[in-house]
Each structure stands twice: as structure tokens, then as C-alpha cells.
PDB file of C-alpha atoms in Angstrom:
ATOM      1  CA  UNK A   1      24.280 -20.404 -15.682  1.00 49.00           C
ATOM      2  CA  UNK A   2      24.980 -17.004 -13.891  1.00 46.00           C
ATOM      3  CA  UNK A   3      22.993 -14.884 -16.170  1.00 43.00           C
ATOM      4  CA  UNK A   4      20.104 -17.474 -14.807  1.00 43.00           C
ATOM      5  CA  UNK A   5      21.137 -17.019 -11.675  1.00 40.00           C
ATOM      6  CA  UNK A   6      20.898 -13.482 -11.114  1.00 40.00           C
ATOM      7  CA  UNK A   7      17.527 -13.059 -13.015  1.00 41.00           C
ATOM      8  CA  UNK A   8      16.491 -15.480 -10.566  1.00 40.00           C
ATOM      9  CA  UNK A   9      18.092 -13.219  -7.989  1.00 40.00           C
ATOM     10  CA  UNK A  10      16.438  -9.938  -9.683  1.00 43.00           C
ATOM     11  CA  UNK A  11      12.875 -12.016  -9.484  1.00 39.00           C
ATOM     12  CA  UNK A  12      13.213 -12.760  -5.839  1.00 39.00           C
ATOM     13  CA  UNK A  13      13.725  -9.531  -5.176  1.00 42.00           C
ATOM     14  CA  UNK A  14      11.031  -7.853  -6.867  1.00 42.00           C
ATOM     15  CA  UNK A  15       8.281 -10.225  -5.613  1.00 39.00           C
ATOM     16  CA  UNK A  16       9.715  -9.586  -1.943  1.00 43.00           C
ATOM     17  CA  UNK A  17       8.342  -6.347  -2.491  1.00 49.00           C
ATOM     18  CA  UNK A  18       4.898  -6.470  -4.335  1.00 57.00           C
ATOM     19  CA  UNK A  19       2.173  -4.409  -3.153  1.00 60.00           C
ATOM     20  CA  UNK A  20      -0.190  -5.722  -0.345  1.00 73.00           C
ATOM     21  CA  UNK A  21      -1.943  -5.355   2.555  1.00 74.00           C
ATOM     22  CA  UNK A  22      -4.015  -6.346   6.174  1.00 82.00           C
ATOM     23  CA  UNK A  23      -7.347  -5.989   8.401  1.00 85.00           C
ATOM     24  CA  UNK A  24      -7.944  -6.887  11.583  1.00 88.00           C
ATOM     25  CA  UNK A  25     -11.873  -6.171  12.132  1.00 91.00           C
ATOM     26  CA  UNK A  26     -13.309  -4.225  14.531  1.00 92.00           C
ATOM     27  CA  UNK A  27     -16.389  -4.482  13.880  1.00 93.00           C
ATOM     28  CA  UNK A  28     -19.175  -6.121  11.843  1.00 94.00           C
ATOM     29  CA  UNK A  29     -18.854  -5.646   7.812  1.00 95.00           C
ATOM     30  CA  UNK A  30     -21.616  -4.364   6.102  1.00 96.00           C
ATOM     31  CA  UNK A  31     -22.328  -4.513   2.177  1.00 97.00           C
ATOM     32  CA  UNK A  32     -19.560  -3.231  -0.078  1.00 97.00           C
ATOM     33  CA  UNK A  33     -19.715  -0.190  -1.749  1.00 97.00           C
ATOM     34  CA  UNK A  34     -18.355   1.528  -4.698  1.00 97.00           C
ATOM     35  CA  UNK A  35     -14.361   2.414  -3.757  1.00 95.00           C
ATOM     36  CA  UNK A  36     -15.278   6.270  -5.433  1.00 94.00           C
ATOM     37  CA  UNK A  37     -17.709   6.965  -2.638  1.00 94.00           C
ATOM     38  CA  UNK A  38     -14.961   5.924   0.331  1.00 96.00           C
ATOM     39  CA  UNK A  39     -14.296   9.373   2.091  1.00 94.00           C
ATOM     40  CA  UNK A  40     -10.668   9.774   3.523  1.00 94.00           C
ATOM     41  CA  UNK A  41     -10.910  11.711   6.888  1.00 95.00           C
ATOM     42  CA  UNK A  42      -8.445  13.252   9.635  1.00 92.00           C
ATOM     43  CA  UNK A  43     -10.736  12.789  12.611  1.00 93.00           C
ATOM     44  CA  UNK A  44     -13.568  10.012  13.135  1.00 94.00           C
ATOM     45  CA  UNK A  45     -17.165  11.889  12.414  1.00 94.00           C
ATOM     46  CA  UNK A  46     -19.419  11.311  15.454  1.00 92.00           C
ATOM     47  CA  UNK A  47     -21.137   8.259  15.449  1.00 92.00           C
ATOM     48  CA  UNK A  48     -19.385   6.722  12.728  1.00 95.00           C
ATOM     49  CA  UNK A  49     -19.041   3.317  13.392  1.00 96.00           C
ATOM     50  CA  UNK A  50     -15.544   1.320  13.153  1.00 96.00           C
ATOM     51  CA  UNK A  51     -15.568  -2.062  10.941  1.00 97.00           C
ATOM     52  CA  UNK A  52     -11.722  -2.179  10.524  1.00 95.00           C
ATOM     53  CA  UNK A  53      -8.234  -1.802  11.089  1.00 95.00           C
ATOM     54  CA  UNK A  54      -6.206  -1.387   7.435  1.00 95.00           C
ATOM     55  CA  UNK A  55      -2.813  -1.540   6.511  1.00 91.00           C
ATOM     56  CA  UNK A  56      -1.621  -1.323   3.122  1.00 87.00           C
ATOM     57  CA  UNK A  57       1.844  -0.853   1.077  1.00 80.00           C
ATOM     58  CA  UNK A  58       2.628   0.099  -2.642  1.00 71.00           C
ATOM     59  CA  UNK A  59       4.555  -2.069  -5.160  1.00 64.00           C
ATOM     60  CA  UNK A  60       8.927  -1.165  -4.685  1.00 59.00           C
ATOM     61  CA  UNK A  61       9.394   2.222  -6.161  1.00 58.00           C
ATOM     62  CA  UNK A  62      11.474   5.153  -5.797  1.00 55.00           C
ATOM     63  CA  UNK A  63       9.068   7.150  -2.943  1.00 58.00           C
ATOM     64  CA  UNK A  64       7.160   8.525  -5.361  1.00 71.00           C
ATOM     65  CA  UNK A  65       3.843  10.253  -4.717  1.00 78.00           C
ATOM     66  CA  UNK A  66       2.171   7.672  -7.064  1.00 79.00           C
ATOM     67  CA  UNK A  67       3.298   5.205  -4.797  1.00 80.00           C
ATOM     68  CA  UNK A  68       1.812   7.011  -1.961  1.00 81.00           C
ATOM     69  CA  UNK A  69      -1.595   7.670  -4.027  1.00 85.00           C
ATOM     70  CA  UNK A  70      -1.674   3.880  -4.713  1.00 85.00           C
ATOM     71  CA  UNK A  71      -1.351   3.133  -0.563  1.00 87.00           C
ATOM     72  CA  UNK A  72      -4.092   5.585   0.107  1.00 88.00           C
ATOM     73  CA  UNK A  73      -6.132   3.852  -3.331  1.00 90.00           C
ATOM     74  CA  UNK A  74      -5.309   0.908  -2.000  1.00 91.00           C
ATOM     75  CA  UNK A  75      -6.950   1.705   1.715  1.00 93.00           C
ATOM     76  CA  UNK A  76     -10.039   2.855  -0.158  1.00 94.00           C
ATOM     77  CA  UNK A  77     -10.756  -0.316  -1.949  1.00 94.00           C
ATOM     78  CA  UNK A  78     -10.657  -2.326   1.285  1.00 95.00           C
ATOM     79  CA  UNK A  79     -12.859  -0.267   3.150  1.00 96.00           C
ATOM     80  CA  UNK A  80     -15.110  -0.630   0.247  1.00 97.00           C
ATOM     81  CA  UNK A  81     -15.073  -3.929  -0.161  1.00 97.00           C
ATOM     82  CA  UNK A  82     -16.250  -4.197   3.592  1.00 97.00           C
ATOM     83  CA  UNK A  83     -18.659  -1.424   3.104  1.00 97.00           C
ATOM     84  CA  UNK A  84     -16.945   1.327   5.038  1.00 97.00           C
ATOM     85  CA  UNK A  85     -17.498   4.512   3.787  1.00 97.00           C
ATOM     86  CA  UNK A  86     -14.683   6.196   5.031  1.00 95.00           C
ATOM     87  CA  UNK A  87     -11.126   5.719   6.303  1.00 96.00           C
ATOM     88  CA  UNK A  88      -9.683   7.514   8.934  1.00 95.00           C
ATOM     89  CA  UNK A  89      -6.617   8.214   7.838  1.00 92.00           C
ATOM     90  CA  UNK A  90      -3.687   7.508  10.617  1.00 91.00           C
ATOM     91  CA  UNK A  91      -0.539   7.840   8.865  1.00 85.00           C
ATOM     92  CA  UNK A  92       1.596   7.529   5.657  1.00 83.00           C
ATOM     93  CA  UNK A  93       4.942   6.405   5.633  1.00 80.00           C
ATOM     94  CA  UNK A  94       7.887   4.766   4.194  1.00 73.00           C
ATOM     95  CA  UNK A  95      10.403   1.652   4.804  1.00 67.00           C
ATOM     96  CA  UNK A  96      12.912   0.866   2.940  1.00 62.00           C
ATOM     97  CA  UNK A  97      13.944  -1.782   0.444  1.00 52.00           C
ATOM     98  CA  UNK A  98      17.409  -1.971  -0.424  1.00 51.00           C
ATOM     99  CA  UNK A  99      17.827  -4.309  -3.425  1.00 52.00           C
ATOM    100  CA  UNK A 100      21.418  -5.428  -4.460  1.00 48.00           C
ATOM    101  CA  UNK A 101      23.016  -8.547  -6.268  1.00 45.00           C
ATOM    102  CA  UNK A 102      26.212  -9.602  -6.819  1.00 49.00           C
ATOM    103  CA  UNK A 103      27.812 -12.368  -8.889  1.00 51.00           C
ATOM    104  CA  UNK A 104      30.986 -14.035  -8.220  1.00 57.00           C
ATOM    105  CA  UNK A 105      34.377 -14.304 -10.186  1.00 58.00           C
ATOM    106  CA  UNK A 106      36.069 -17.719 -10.038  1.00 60.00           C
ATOM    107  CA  UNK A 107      38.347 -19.968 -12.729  1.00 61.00           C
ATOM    108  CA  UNK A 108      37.882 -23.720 -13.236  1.00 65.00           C
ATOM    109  CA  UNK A 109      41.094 -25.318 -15.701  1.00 64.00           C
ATOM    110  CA  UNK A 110      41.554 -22.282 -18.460  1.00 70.00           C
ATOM    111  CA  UNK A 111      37.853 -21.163 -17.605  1.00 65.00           C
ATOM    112  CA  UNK A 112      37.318 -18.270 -16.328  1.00 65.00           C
ATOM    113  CA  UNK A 113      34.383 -15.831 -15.657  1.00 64.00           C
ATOM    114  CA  UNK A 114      33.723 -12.358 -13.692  1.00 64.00           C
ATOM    115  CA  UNK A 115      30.501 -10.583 -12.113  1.00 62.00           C
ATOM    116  CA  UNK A 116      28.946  -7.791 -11.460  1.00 59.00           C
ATOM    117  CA  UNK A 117      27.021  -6.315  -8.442  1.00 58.00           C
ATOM    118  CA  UNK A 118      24.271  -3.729  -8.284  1.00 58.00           C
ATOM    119  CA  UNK A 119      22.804  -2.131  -5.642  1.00 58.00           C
ATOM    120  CA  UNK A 120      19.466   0.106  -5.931  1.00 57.00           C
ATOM    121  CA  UNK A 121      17.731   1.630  -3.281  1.00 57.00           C
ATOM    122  CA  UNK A 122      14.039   1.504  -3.571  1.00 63.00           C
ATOM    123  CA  UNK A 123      11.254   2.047  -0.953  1.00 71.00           C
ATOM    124  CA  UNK A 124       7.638   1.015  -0.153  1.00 76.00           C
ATOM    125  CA  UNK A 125       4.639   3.294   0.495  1.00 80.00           C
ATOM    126  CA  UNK A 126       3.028   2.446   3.665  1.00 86.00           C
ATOM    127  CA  UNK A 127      -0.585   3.958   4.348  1.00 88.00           C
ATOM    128  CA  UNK A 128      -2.484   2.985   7.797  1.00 92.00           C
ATOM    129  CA  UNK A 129      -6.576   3.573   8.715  1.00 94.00           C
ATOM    130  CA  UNK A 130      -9.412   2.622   9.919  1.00 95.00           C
ATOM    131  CA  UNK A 131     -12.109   1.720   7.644  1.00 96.00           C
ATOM    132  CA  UNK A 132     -15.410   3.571   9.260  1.00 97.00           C
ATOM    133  CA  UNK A 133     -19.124   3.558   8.071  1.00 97.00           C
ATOM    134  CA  UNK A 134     -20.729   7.460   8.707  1.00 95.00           C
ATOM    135  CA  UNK A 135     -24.349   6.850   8.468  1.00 95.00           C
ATOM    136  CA  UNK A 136     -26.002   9.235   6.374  1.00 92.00           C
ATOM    137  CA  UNK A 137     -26.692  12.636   7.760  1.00 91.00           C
ATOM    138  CA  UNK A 138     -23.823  12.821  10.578  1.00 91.00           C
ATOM    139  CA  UNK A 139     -22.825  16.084  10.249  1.00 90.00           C
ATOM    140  CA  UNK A 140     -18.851  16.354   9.162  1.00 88.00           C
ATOM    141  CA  UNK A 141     -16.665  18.999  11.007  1.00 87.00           C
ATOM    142  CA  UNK A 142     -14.778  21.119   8.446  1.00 82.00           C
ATOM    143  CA  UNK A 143     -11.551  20.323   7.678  1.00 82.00           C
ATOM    144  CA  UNK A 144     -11.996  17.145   9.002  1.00 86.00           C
ATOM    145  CA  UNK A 145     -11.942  15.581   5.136  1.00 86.00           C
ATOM    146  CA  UNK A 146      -8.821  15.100   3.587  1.00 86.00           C
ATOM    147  CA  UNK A 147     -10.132  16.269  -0.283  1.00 82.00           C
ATOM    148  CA  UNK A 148      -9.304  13.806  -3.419  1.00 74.00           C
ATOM    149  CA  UNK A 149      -6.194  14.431  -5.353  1.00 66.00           C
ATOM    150  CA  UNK A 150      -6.998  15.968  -8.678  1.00 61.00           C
ATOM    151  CA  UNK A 151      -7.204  13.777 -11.687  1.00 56.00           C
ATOM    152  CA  UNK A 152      -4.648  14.510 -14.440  1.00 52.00           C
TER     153      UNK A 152
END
């Protein structure tokens, strides 16, 4: 019975955490497009028209830079999906998600049973944008694109 309870416990506590994340539209969507072709910029091109305001967060990790990566992939494939081509990139972050469980000791008659409790810090990857659509031909400003990770 308390081995089911704490892998209850354990379950709980991992699916509090799962990966996710939120719009709130600014402006009209357009078609989608293909999530490789989303640009991530610092500053808003000129005349780039906002569709959306994005929020996103990474599974419960260890604040990894995979679990950042998968925030800022994450980002992407929403503005894709409502046909931004870029994201504006406002900021990258981190909350945390302390997990911990504990199990009781007690004694019923000559039964008797003890517990354990564990405790592991984990975080979440936050990532925050706004999904844009450049039309084609606005001129960029350097250094205004943040340029892809490289592929391993």
C-alpha cells in the first residue's frame, strides 16, 4: 500500500510539471508555416506585423540548456503553427520546482513499517515572445537575429 502510494505521489509530481505553453493574439493568424523557417529575433524588423503573444516552458529538468533549446523550439512551433515567421524573443528564464515525498512510519498490533523521504530540486525552462510575420523583403538590421544553435 505505501509503495502505491508514493508512485502515486512520484506521478503527481511529474505531471505537475510537463512541458506547455500560452497565446494571447494580437493580431490576425495567417497560414502556418514550416517551424524551420521561424526566425528568432532581438528587436521587431520594421513593419513586421504582430499575430501573438507566446509563452512556453520545458518538461522538469535539471536547468539544462536542452531544456532551454526545447522552450525556444517550443516558441517556434507556435508561431508556426499561426504562420508567424519570426519570434521576437523577450526573455528566457527559470522557476523552480522543488519535488519531495515522504512516507510515514507507524505500528498497528506487532506491525510495523518505516519510510523514506526524498527531496530533488528540479526546474522549468521558461521562454517568452512574440510571434511576428516579416513580409518578404523588410530589410533586417544586423545583429538583430539571434542565429540557430548548431546541430550536433
Amino acid at each position: 500500500m505505501a509503495l502505491r502510494l508514493v508512485a502515486m505521489l512520484a506521478l503527481a509530481a511529474v505531471l505537475g510539471g510537463c512541458a506547455g505553453s500560452s497565446k494571447v493574439m494580437l493580431g490576425q493568424p495567417r497560414p502556418p508555416v514550416d517551424p524551420a523557417q521561424v526566425q528568432i529575433y532581438r528587436t521587431p524588423p520594421a513593419g513586421s506585423l504582430e499575430i501573438a503573444q507566446l509563452e512556453s516552458t520545458s518538461a522538469v529538468g535539471f536547468g539544462t540548456q536542452g531544456q532551454t533549446d526545447a522552450a525556444v523550439a517550443r516558441l517556434k512551433r507556435e508561431a508556426a503553427a499561426l504562420g508567424a515567421n519570426g519570434v521576437v524573443l523577450m526573455g528566457v528564464g527559470s522557476s523552480g520546482s522543488p519535488v519531495g515525498m515522504s512516507v510515514g512510519a507507524g505500528s498497528y498490533g506487532r506491525h510495523s513499517g518505516g519510510g523514506v523521504g526524498i527531496g530533488i530540486p528540479t526546474t522549468q525552462r521558461r521562454a517568452a515572445g512574440v510571434a511576428i510575420y516579416v513580409p518578404p523583403g523588410t530589410p533586417v538590421e544586423p545583429g538583430s537575429v539571434v542565429p540557430p544553435e548548431p546541430e550536433n
